[in-house]
Each structure stands twice: as C-alpha cells, then as structure tokens.
C-alpha cells in the first residue's frame, strides 16, 4: 500500500472516533429507539459522550441497554462518528465487570444452540416441539425473553446439509456463500435460491464449513471477546478465499455489514478492513455483474406485487437498493419501497422481553404501511426483519433472491 493510501486510511479511521462529534444532534433525531422510548437519552449521550467524558458505568448503563445497534445514527452523522459501534464498545466494557443474564446468553449464542440441536437424531423436531411447549407455558417470558414471540423453528435440514445434495454445473467462476446462522438453521431455502441464481449466472457456489456466525448477536449482547474470536476466524478464511480471487457473498445484510465494516471498526485491525473488501451482499454482487453486462437477464414473467423493506444494515452499506433495481427488470414484477423506517427488530433486540414493546412501537409505521399496501409479498434482505414483519402483520415475506430464482424459472 502506498504512503498516500495509508495516510488516507489513517485519516478516515480517525473520523470514526468520538472526538469528531460536533454535538449537532442529527443522530438523536434519527434514532428510532429515542422516538419510541422517552427514557432513552439518545445516541450522542451514550457512545460518544461516554467515550469522551468517561462517565461512571452505572450512570449510563440504562441508556446503553436501549441502543439496538440499528446504525440509523451513524448514517445521519455528518462527522462520520461510528456512534452505534461506540455504543457496542461501551456495552462490552460494561459487561467486563457485570454478569450477563441467562436471556442474554441464549440470545447471543444461537449458533452454539443450533449445533447442539443438530447433533441429536431428530433434534430440530424435538427442539421445535420443546419451544412451542415452552412458549405456551410462559417459560421464555420467565427467562426474560419476549414471551409474545415464537422462537423461529429450526429447519429439518440446515443449509449446509441441503447444500451437499445440490448438483451444480462446474465453472471457473466461483463465489463462496456465507450463510450466517439464520439462513443456515432457520431459513435455508434462501441459501438454496442463492445457489440457483448464481448457477443461472454461470457461477459455481462453494461453502466453507470453517466459518462461524458473523458475531453480530455476540456484539449486540456485549460478548465482545467472543465476537473477536469469530472475527479472527472468519477473516482468516475470507483472506484464504481472497488469495484465490474468490469473493465471499452473504444473503443477510447484518452478516455482510459485520464482515465488511463492523469487524474493522470494532477491532481496529487493518487485516479485517482488507478482508472486508472481498465480501459482498448478494444483490451488490449481482449488480456488479449487471454493470459489467454479465447478469443473465433471461427472465420469465413473475406476476407479483412486492413491497420492499430495505433493512437498516443494508442502508448502512451505502449500496442504494440493488435488489429493487434488478427485480424491476423482471417482467410482471412491481416493486415498491416501503420507506417506513426501521422495523424495530434489530437482530435480537426485539426478542428481549423488556424491549418488546419498544420494538413493536418502532415497527408500527412499517406495519401500517404493509397493511395499506395490498402487496402479494414483502421482500427484505434480513431474516430477523422478515420475522418482525410476519409477527407484526402476518404478511408473506421472502428474500429478494427467492423472487429472482423464480424469474429464472428455478
Ligand atoms: S444504533 Fe439505532 S438505536 Fe442505537 S443509538 Fe443509533 S439510532 Fe439509536
Ligand atoms: S450526529 Fe454525529 S456529530 Fe452530530 S451529535 Fe451525533 S455523533 Fe455527534
């Protein structure tokens, strides 16, 4: 890397720090939690102020706990302060000296639980039955989770299990798919659709069973040291693929944001920034193909009226709406953007019992928009946003790549 590039990167990195906060309050007016919960003092008073003024931990603990890591504040900040990342760092610092609850432990370690469940014969069916009984008996509520919600059921076979049976045409053009926990264990058909779409574009899809969960739930719950281990492992594998000139692609906006941007911000490691350049969100990658005139546009008509909820973590990647732009080319598809703000789920935030009401209040605008839209289906590139939409509206949802697979007749 040249000296100039190095200097630019150093300057850009400095902009993420709290010292660039102007106290302009733009972040506060864009924070959905602050709008829904008056007890929350808001982004500027948590990460940046705490970092600069070193408040005592107990003074800010309640406020720190309110942040959902939706990153709306970061997108609003004219100084480029990584407000929600600072909040997550401060939350991790708090948990260096405070114990986590059982609820935090369960919500942060979904990957660990899924691996245990899948080790047992018939494990997913048994676990799903147990979760239904647990919900009916109020067990989850008693543990501090949102008892109003259903825990997403485990799919009978994970994506990685289904992948072994997919027959793909061999190709020189390859991508590695990063499924993430939710697609792997709960919604594997998104991953299957991605493989079909890439095959239709002449790519062979690889998987890497050495990848961990991206670590987003760990960061959100304040388990930063564990998240760092996940980051080190994932980055080593991304770089292995980078060395072979094979990109890594994710179908969950929270996973792709974590791999591309948050690792570097949280752990201040230039290797992580370099690895992030080899990671793409699915429709970002497909749009690059379109720009090179390499996207297969041999689409069959799909007669569907779609409402598109763009997840906060996709907005934070600054990509615009590549899925809407590509799906608009499919004959018969009508795509309208919901443009109704954050859904309120923010990964595991809405699963916490004491955050459920805030989560649903934030989602109200989107729920009303969906109820008024009269669409056939709501599309969204984030699995937990789709759960929130189903919970708040009973609308049918899918990932946009599943619509594209239909357009290829797959
Ligand atoms: S990340 Fe979201 S909830 Fe947290 S302070 Fe920023 S805007 Fe508010
Ligand atoms: S938007 Fe940025 S500069 Fe303005 S108060 Fe928030 S953190 Fe500070």
Short mmCIF file of C-alpha atoms and ligand atoms in Angstrom, two decimals:
data_model
loop_
_atom_site.label_atom_id
_atom_site.label_comp_id
_atom_site.label_asym_id
_atom_site.label_seq_id
_atom_site.Cartn_x
_atom_site.Cartn_y
_atom_site.Cartn_z
CA UNK A 1 0.00 0.00 0.00
CA UNK A 2 1.37 3.47 -0.92
CA UNK A 3 2.13 6.05 1.75
CA UNK A 4 -0.72 8.26 0.46
CA UNK A 5 -3.26 5.44 0.62
CA UNK A 6 -2.03 4.60 4.10
CA UNK A 7 -2.41 8.23 5.18
CA UNK A 8 -5.92 8.45 3.71
CA UNK A 9 -6.90 5.30 5.54
CA UNK A 10 -5.47 6.68 8.79
CA UNK A 11 -7.47 9.90 8.35
CA UNK A 12 -10.63 8.01 7.53
CA UNK A 13 -10.15 5.81 10.57
CA UNK A 14 -9.76 8.89 12.76
CA UNK A 15 -13.15 10.14 11.61
CA UNK A 16 -14.81 7.22 13.33
CA UNK A 17 -13.73 8.48 16.73
CA UNK A 18 -15.86 10.35 19.24
CA UNK A 19 -13.56 13.38 19.07
CA UNK A 20 -15.26 14.36 15.83
CA UNK A 21 -18.70 14.67 17.46
CA UNK A 22 -19.99 18.24 16.94
CA UNK A 23 -22.96 17.75 19.28
CA UNK A 24 -25.23 18.62 16.34
CA UNK A 25 -27.96 16.13 17.48
CA UNK A 26 -28.63 14.76 13.95
CA UNK A 27 -28.12 11.27 15.35
CA UNK A 28 -30.73 11.90 18.03
CA UNK A 29 -33.40 12.98 15.59
CA UNK A 30 -32.82 9.83 13.52
CA UNK A 31 -32.80 7.33 16.39
CA UNK A 32 -35.93 5.11 16.30
CA UNK A 33 -35.47 3.96 19.90
CA UNK A 34 -35.33 7.52 21.17
CA UNK A 35 -38.58 8.29 19.35
CA UNK A 36 -40.29 5.23 20.85
CA UNK A 37 -38.89 5.35 24.39
CA UNK A 38 -38.61 8.67 26.17
CA UNK A 39 -36.31 7.25 28.88
CA UNK A 40 -33.54 6.83 26.30
CA UNK A 41 -31.26 9.87 26.28
CA UNK A 42 -30.12 9.04 22.76
CA UNK A 43 -27.04 8.15 20.76
CA UNK A 44 -24.88 11.20 21.39
CA UNK A 45 -25.22 10.81 25.15
CA UNK A 46 -24.16 7.18 25.11
CA UNK A 47 -21.18 6.15 22.96
CA UNK A 48 -19.57 9.47 22.00
CA UNK A 49 -20.19 11.32 25.26
CA UNK A 50 -19.19 8.38 27.37
CA UNK A 51 -16.05 7.82 25.36
CA UNK A 52 -15.04 11.46 25.72
CA UNK A 53 -16.11 12.20 29.26
CA UNK A 54 -15.68 8.77 30.82
CA UNK A 55 -18.95 8.76 32.76
CA UNK A 56 -19.16 6.21 35.53
CA UNK A 57 -20.62 2.95 34.19
CA UNK A 58 -23.68 2.97 36.40
CA UNK A 59 -24.69 6.42 35.15
CA UNK A 60 -25.13 5.21 31.64
CA UNK A 61 -25.98 1.54 31.98
CA UNK A 62 -29.70 2.04 31.47
CA UNK A 63 -29.13 4.17 28.39
CA UNK A 64 -26.56 1.80 26.92
CA UNK A 65 -29.05 -1.04 27.15
CA UNK A 66 -31.59 0.81 24.99
CA UNK A 67 -29.45 1.01 21.84
CA UNK A 68 -30.49 -1.58 19.24
CA UNK A 69 -27.38 -1.18 17.03
CA UNK A 70 -29.63 -0.30 14.08
CA UNK A 71 -27.00 2.24 12.94
CA UNK A 72 -29.50 4.91 11.85
CA UNK A 73 -27.45 7.38 13.89
CA UNK A 74 -24.26 6.59 12.00
CA UNK A 75 -25.95 7.21 8.68
CA UNK A 76 -27.19 10.59 9.95
CA UNK A 77 -23.91 11.77 11.46
CA UNK A 78 -22.26 14.49 9.34
CA UNK A 79 -18.90 13.84 11.02
CA UNK A 80 -18.80 10.12 10.33
CA UNK A 81 -18.73 9.19 14.01
CA UNK A 82 -19.36 5.45 14.38
CA UNK A 83 -21.93 6.12 17.10
CA UNK A 84 -23.53 2.71 17.42
CA UNK A 85 -20.16 0.96 17.24
CA UNK A 86 -19.02 3.18 20.14
CA UNK A 87 -22.21 2.19 21.95
CA UNK A 88 -21.44 -1.50 21.42
CA UNK A 89 -17.87 -0.98 22.66
CA UNK A 90 -19.16 0.78 25.76
CA UNK A 91 -21.71 -2.00 26.31
CA UNK A 92 -18.90 -4.59 26.13
CA UNK A 93 -16.91 -2.55 28.63
CA UNK A 94 -19.88 -2.58 31.00
CA UNK A 95 -20.03 -6.38 30.81
CA UNK A 96 -16.37 -6.69 31.70
CA UNK A 97 -17.46 -6.05 35.28
CA UNK A 98 -21.15 -7.09 35.24
CA UNK A 99 -22.73 -10.51 34.76
CA UNK A 100 -24.88 -11.37 31.77
CA UNK A 101 -28.41 -12.74 32.24
CA UNK A 102 -29.48 -16.21 31.00
CA UNK A 103 -31.59 -14.42 28.39
CA UNK A 104 -28.50 -12.59 27.05
CA UNK A 105 -26.57 -15.84 26.98
CA UNK A 106 -29.27 -17.64 24.98
CA UNK A 107 -29.85 -14.82 22.51
CA UNK A 108 -26.13 -14.30 21.91
CA UNK A 109 -25.35 -17.97 21.32
CA UNK A 110 -27.89 -19.13 18.76
CA UNK A 111 -25.17 -20.80 16.69
CA UNK A 112 -23.95 -22.86 19.67
CA UNK A 113 -27.50 -23.99 20.48
CA UNK A 114 -28.25 -24.92 16.85
CA UNK A 115 -25.08 -27.05 16.66
CA UNK A 116 -26.13 -28.93 19.80
CA UNK A 117 -29.67 -29.44 18.48
CA UNK A 118 -28.39 -30.82 15.15
CA UNK A 119 -26.09 -33.32 16.89
CA UNK A 120 -29.17 -35.21 18.16
CA UNK A 121 -31.16 -37.56 15.88
CA UNK A 122 -34.43 -35.71 15.17
CA UNK A 123 -33.01 -32.78 17.12
CA UNK A 124 -34.75 -29.97 15.17
CA UNK A 125 -38.22 -31.56 15.52
CA UNK A 126 -37.69 -32.19 19.24
CA UNK A 127 -36.36 -28.66 19.82
CA UNK A 128 -39.23 -27.11 17.85
CA UNK A 129 -41.78 -29.04 19.92
CA UNK A 130 -39.97 -28.01 23.10
CA UNK A 131 -40.01 -24.36 22.03
CA UNK A 132 -43.76 -24.49 21.27
CA UNK A 133 -44.45 -26.04 24.69
CA UNK A 134 -42.06 -23.56 26.34
CA UNK A 135 -43.87 -20.63 24.75
CA UNK A 136 -47.31 -21.97 25.78
CA UNK A 137 -46.10 -22.44 29.36
CA UNK A 138 -44.56 -18.97 29.52
CA UNK A 139 -41.01 -20.29 30.00
CA UNK A 140 -39.38 -17.82 27.61
CA UNK A 141 -41.10 -14.86 29.23
CA UNK A 142 -39.93 -16.07 32.65
CA UNK A 143 -36.36 -16.21 31.30
CA UNK A 144 -36.53 -12.57 30.22
CA UNK A 145 -37.32 -13.13 26.56
CA UNK A 146 -40.31 -11.66 24.72
CA UNK A 147 -42.95 -14.30 25.51
CA UNK A 148 -45.23 -12.76 22.87
CA UNK A 149 -42.94 -14.01 20.13
CA UNK A 150 -42.37 -17.50 18.77
CA UNK A 151 -38.75 -18.57 18.57
CA UNK A 152 -38.05 -19.24 14.88
CA UNK A 153 -38.21 -23.02 14.33
CA UNK A 154 -35.18 -24.99 13.16
CA UNK A 155 -35.45 -26.20 9.58
CA UNK A 156 -35.39 -30.02 9.36
CA UNK A 157 -32.10 -29.79 7.45
CA UNK A 158 -29.64 -26.90 7.66
CA UNK A 159 -28.47 -25.09 4.54
CA UNK A 160 -25.08 -26.82 4.83
CA UNK A 161 -26.83 -30.21 4.89
CA UNK A 162 -29.05 -29.31 1.91
CA UNK A 163 -26.03 -27.93 0.03
CA UNK A 164 -24.39 -31.39 -0.06
CA UNK A 165 -27.26 -32.65 -2.26
CA UNK A 166 -27.29 -29.73 -4.71
CA UNK A 167 -25.83 -30.69 -8.08
CA UNK A 168 -24.15 -27.68 -9.64
CA UNK A 169 -22.53 -27.27 -13.06
CA UNK A 170 -18.75 -26.88 -12.62
CA UNK A 171 -17.42 -23.44 -13.51
CA UNK A 172 -14.21 -21.44 -13.43
CA UNK A 173 -16.26 -18.58 -11.93
CA UNK A 174 -16.81 -19.19 -8.23
CA UNK A 175 -18.16 -17.47 -5.13
CA UNK A 176 -18.16 -18.65 -1.53
CA UNK A 177 -21.54 -18.34 0.17
CA UNK A 178 -21.58 -17.14 3.78
CA UNK A 179 -24.98 -18.39 5.03
CA UNK A 180 -24.91 -16.98 8.58
CA UNK A 181 -26.85 -18.64 11.42
CA UNK A 182 -30.39 -17.64 10.48
CA UNK A 183 -30.26 -18.84 6.87
CA UNK A 184 -28.29 -21.94 7.81
CA UNK A 185 -30.55 -23.10 10.62
CA UNK A 186 -33.94 -21.45 10.15
CA UNK A 187 -34.40 -20.31 6.55
CA UNK A 188 -32.15 -22.48 4.35
CA UNK A 189 -34.30 -22.02 1.24
CA UNK A 190 -32.81 -18.51 0.91
CA UNK A 191 -29.39 -20.13 0.54
CA UNK A 192 -30.74 -22.70 -1.92
CA UNK A 193 -32.26 -19.88 -4.02
CA UNK A 194 -28.91 -18.05 -3.95
CA UNK A 195 -27.09 -21.12 -5.29
CA UNK A 196 -29.66 -21.45 -8.11
CA UNK A 197 -29.37 -17.77 -9.00
CA UNK A 198 -25.57 -17.93 -9.11
CA UNK A 199 -25.68 -21.10 -11.22
CA UNK A 200 -28.04 -19.31 -13.63
CA UNK A 201 -25.33 -16.65 -13.94
CA UNK A 202 -22.59 -19.16 -14.69
CA UNK A 203 -21.11 -19.28 -11.17
CA UNK A 204 -20.38 -22.28 -9.04
CA UNK A 205 -21.10 -21.74 -5.34
CA UNK A 206 -18.72 -23.02 -2.68
CA UNK A 207 -19.23 -23.15 1.07
CA UNK A 208 -16.67 -23.00 3.85
CA UNK A 209 -17.69 -25.01 6.90
CA UNK A 210 -14.95 -23.32 8.91
CA UNK A 211 -16.89 -20.05 9.03
CA UNK A 212 -18.52 -19.08 12.36
CA UNK A 213 -21.58 -16.97 12.94
CA UNK A 214 -20.57 -13.42 11.90
CA UNK A 215 -20.76 -12.44 15.60
CA UNK A 216 -23.46 -9.76 15.31
CA UNK A 217 -25.58 -11.26 18.17
CA UNK A 218 -22.46 -11.51 20.35
CA UNK A 219 -21.55 -7.87 19.75
CA UNK A 220 -25.09 -6.72 20.41
CA UNK A 221 -25.24 -8.64 23.71
CA UNK A 222 -21.85 -7.39 24.88
CA UNK A 223 -19.78 -10.56 24.36
CA UNK A 224 -17.04 -8.71 22.52
CA UNK A 225 -14.14 -11.07 23.27
CA UNK A 226 -16.08 -13.98 21.75
CA UNK A 227 -17.09 -11.84 18.79
CA UNK A 228 -13.40 -11.03 18.29
CA UNK A 229 -12.60 -14.76 18.12
CA UNK A 230 -15.32 -15.20 15.49
CA UNK A 231 -13.95 -12.23 13.57
CA UNK A 232 -10.37 -13.57 13.63
CA UNK A 233 -11.54 -16.96 12.37
CA UNK A 234 -13.84 -15.60 9.67
CA UNK A 235 -11.30 -13.06 8.46
CA UNK A 236 -8.60 -15.75 8.15
CA UNK A 237 -10.96 -17.76 5.94
CA UNK A 238 -12.10 -14.75 3.90
CA UNK A 239 -8.43 -13.95 3.22
CA UNK A 240 -7.81 -17.55 2.19
CA UNK A 241 -10.52 -17.11 -0.48
CA UNK A 242 -9.30 -13.62 -1.33
CA UNK A 243 -5.87 -15.09 -2.11
CA UNK A 244 -7.61 -17.35 -4.67
CA UNK A 245 -9.55 -14.38 -6.06
CA UNK A 246 -12.89 -15.90 -4.94
CA UNK A 247 -15.38 -13.44 -3.41
CA UNK A 248 -17.45 -14.19 -0.32
CA UNK A 249 -21.16 -13.34 -0.65
CA UNK A 250 -23.86 -13.15 2.05
CA UNK A 251 -27.66 -13.03 1.81
CA UNK A 252 -28.16 -11.34 5.19
CA UNK A 253 -27.46 -7.62 5.40
CA UNK A 254 -26.40 -7.84 9.06
CA UNK A 255 -23.83 -10.56 8.25
CA UNK A 256 -22.43 -8.68 5.26
CA UNK A 257 -22.21 -5.42 7.24
CA UNK A 258 -20.38 -7.18 10.06
CA UNK A 259 -17.88 -8.86 7.74
CA UNK A 260 -17.35 -5.80 5.55
CA UNK A 261 -17.30 -2.96 8.05
CA UNK A 262 -18.02 -3.67 11.69
CA UNK A 263 -15.09 -6.02 12.35
CA UNK A 264 -12.69 -3.30 11.37
CA UNK A 265 -14.49 -0.62 13.37
CA UNK A 266 -14.80 -2.76 16.48
CA UNK A 267 -11.38 -4.36 16.49
CA UNK A 268 -9.32 -1.69 14.69
CA UNK A 269 -7.48 -4.25 12.60
CA UNK A 270 -6.34 -3.32 9.08
CA UNK A 271 -6.37 -7.03 8.11
CA UNK A 272 -10.11 -7.00 8.79
CA UNK A 273 -10.57 -3.96 6.57
CA UNK A 274 -8.66 -5.71 3.77
CA UNK A 275 -10.73 -8.89 4.18
CA UNK A 276 -13.94 -6.84 4.11
CA UNK A 277 -13.12 -5.78 0.56
CA UNK A 278 -13.65 -9.40 -0.53
CA UNK A 279 -17.19 -9.54 0.91
CA UNK A 280 -20.39 -8.60 -0.90
CA UNK A 281 -24.06 -8.55 -0.15
CA UNK A 282 -25.89 -10.78 -2.67
CA UNK A 283 -27.56 -8.07 -4.75
CA UNK A 284 -24.47 -5.87 -4.57
CA UNK A 285 -22.63 -8.70 -6.29
CA UNK A 286 -25.42 -9.23 -8.81
CA UNK A 287 -25.49 -5.53 -9.62
CA UNK A 288 -21.74 -5.60 -10.28
CA UNK A 289 -22.45 -8.37 -12.79
CA UNK A 290 -25.19 -6.19 -14.32
CA UNK A 291 -22.78 -3.24 -14.62
CA UNK A 292 -20.35 -5.49 -16.49
CA UNK A 293 -23.25 -6.63 -18.68
CA UNK A 294 -22.76 -10.14 -17.29
CA UNK A 295 -26.09 -10.55 -15.48
CA UNK A 296 -28.33 -13.18 -17.02
CA UNK A 297 -31.50 -11.21 -17.84
CA UNK A 298 -33.30 -14.10 -19.48
CA UNK A 299 -36.18 -13.66 -17.04
CA UNK A 300 -39.53 -15.40 -17.10
CA UNK A 301 -42.53 -13.29 -16.05
CA UNK A 302 -43.31 -13.28 -12.31
CA UNK A 303 -46.69 -11.69 -11.71
CA UNK A 304 -46.16 -10.32 -8.20
CA UNK A 305 -46.70 -7.01 -6.50
CA UNK A 306 -43.85 -6.67 -4.00
CA UNK A 307 -43.29 -4.27 -1.16
CA UNK A 308 -39.61 -3.88 -0.32
CA UNK A 309 -38.48 -3.17 3.25
CA UNK A 310 -34.83 -2.14 3.00
CA UNK A 311 -33.10 -3.27 6.22
CA UNK A 312 -31.16 -0.71 8.25
CA UNK A 313 -27.97 -2.75 7.94
CA UNK A 314 -28.22 -2.71 4.13
CA UNK A 315 -28.73 1.06 4.16
CA UNK A 316 -25.55 1.33 6.23
CA UNK A 317 -23.59 -0.29 3.42
CA UNK A 318 -24.33 2.68 1.14
CA UNK A 319 -25.36 0.49 -1.79
CA UNK A 320 -28.74 2.02 -2.54
CA UNK A 321 -31.31 -0.61 -3.46
CA UNK A 322 -29.69 -3.06 -5.89
CA UNK A 323 -32.40 -5.70 -5.31
CA UNK A 324 -35.15 -3.27 -6.33
CA UNK A 325 -33.20 -2.19 -9.40
CA UNK A 326 -32.64 -5.78 -10.56
CA UNK A 327 -36.13 -7.08 -9.76
CA UNK A 328 -37.67 -4.13 -11.62
CA UNK A 329 -36.25 -5.71 -14.80
CA UNK A 330 -38.29 -8.89 -14.29
CA UNK A 331 -41.46 -8.82 -16.42
CA UNK A 332 -44.60 -8.81 -14.29
CA UNK A 333 -42.83 -7.76 -11.08
CA UNK A 334 -43.92 -4.48 -9.50
CA UNK A 335 -41.58 -3.39 -6.68
CA UNK A 336 -42.43 -0.53 -4.37
CA UNK A 337 -40.24 0.55 -1.47
CA UNK A 338 -41.92 0.63 1.93
CA UNK A 339 -39.80 3.61 3.03
CA UNK A 340 -41.21 3.30 6.56
CA UNK A 341 -38.04 3.36 8.68
CA UNK A 342 -36.64 0.70 10.98
CA UNK A 343 -38.77 -2.42 11.58
CA UNK A 344 -37.78 -2.36 15.27
CA UNK A 345 -36.38 -5.89 15.41
CA UNK A 346 -32.66 -5.15 15.05
CA UNK A 347 -31.44 -8.72 15.27
CA UNK A 348 -32.14 -9.92 18.79
CA UNK A 349 -33.31 -6.60 20.24
CA UNK A 350 -37.00 -7.38 19.77
CA UNK A 351 -36.54 -10.82 21.34
CA UNK A 352 -35.67 -9.26 24.70
CA UNK A 353 -38.68 -9.15 27.00
CA UNK A 354 -38.00 -5.62 28.23
CA UNK A 355 -37.51 -4.34 24.66
CA UNK A 356 -40.52 -6.00 23.03
CA UNK A 357 -42.87 -3.02 23.44
CA UNK A 358 -40.24 -0.60 22.08
CA UNK A 359 -39.55 -2.92 19.18
CA UNK A 360 -43.24 -3.13 18.25
CA UNK A 361 -43.74 0.63 18.64
CA UNK A 362 -40.83 1.31 16.29
CA UNK A 363 -42.31 -1.15 13.78
CA UNK A 364 -45.80 0.42 13.77
CA UNK A 365 -45.14 2.71 10.80
CA UNK A 366 -43.89 -0.22 8.71
CA UNK A 367 -46.74 -2.49 9.84
CA UNK A 368 -49.32 0.13 8.82
CA UNK A 369 -47.57 0.68 5.50
CA UNK A 370 -47.65 -3.07 4.79
CA UNK A 371 -51.32 -3.37 5.79
CA UNK A 372 -52.22 -0.48 3.45
CA UNK A 373 -50.05 -1.63 0.53
CA UNK A 374 -52.08 -4.63 -0.67
CA UNK A 375 -48.92 -6.36 -1.94
CA UNK A 376 -48.56 -10.09 -2.61
CA UNK A 377 -45.37 -10.37 -0.59
CA UNK A 378 -42.91 -8.27 1.41
CA UNK A 379 -39.30 -8.70 0.38
CA UNK A 380 -36.38 -7.94 2.66
CA UNK A 381 -32.68 -8.91 2.74
CA UNK A 382 -32.58 -9.52 6.51
CA UNK A 383 -34.01 -12.60 8.24
CA UNK A 384 -34.92 -11.02 11.56
CA UNK A 385 -36.66 -8.08 9.82
CA UNK A 386 -38.74 -10.71 8.00
CA UNK A 387 -39.63 -12.29 11.37
CA UNK A 388 -40.73 -8.91 12.70
CA UNK A 389 -42.84 -8.24 9.60
CA UNK A 390 -44.52 -11.66 9.91
CA UNK A 391 -45.12 -11.08 13.63
CA UNK A 392 -46.49 -7.54 13.21
CA UNK A 393 -48.60 -8.09 10.08
CA UNK A 394 -48.86 -11.82 9.21
CA UNK A 395 -47.71 -10.77 5.72
CA UNK A 396 -45.96 -13.28 3.47
CA UNK A 397 -42.23 -12.49 3.27
CA UNK A 398 -39.16 -13.68 1.42
CA UNK A 399 -35.64 -12.66 0.50
CA UNK A 400 -35.44 -10.88 -2.89
CA UNK A 401 -33.11 -13.60 -4.19
CA UNK A 402 -36.05 -16.03 -3.94
CA UNK A 403 -38.01 -13.84 -6.38
CA UNK A 404 -35.01 -13.78 -8.72
CA UNK A 405 -34.79 -17.58 -8.59
CA UNK A 406 -38.46 -17.69 -9.68
CA UNK A 407 -37.62 -15.31 -12.54
CA UNK A 408 -35.04 -17.83 -13.75
CA UNK A 409 -37.75 -20.50 -13.59
CA UNK A 410 -35.92 -22.31 -10.77
S1 LIG B 1 -27.81 2.40 16.73
FE1 LIG B 1 -30.01 2.85 16.43
S2 LIG B 1 -30.88 2.61 18.48
FE2 LIG B 1 -28.65 2.78 18.76
S3 LIG B 1 -28.34 4.95 19.12
FE3 LIG B 1 -28.04 4.60 16.95
S4 LIG B 1 -30.04 5.05 16.02
FE4 LIG B 1 -30.37 4.77 18.23
S1 LIG B 2 -24.73 13.23 14.51
FE1 LIG B 2 -22.53 12.83 14.86
S2 LIG B 2 -21.65 14.87 15.21
FE2 LIG B 2 -23.89 15.08 15.47
S3 LIG B 2 -24.21 14.74 17.68
FE3 LIG B 2 -24.46 12.76 16.72
S4 LIG B 2 -22.40 11.82 16.85
FE4 LIG B 2 -22.14 14.00 17.24
#
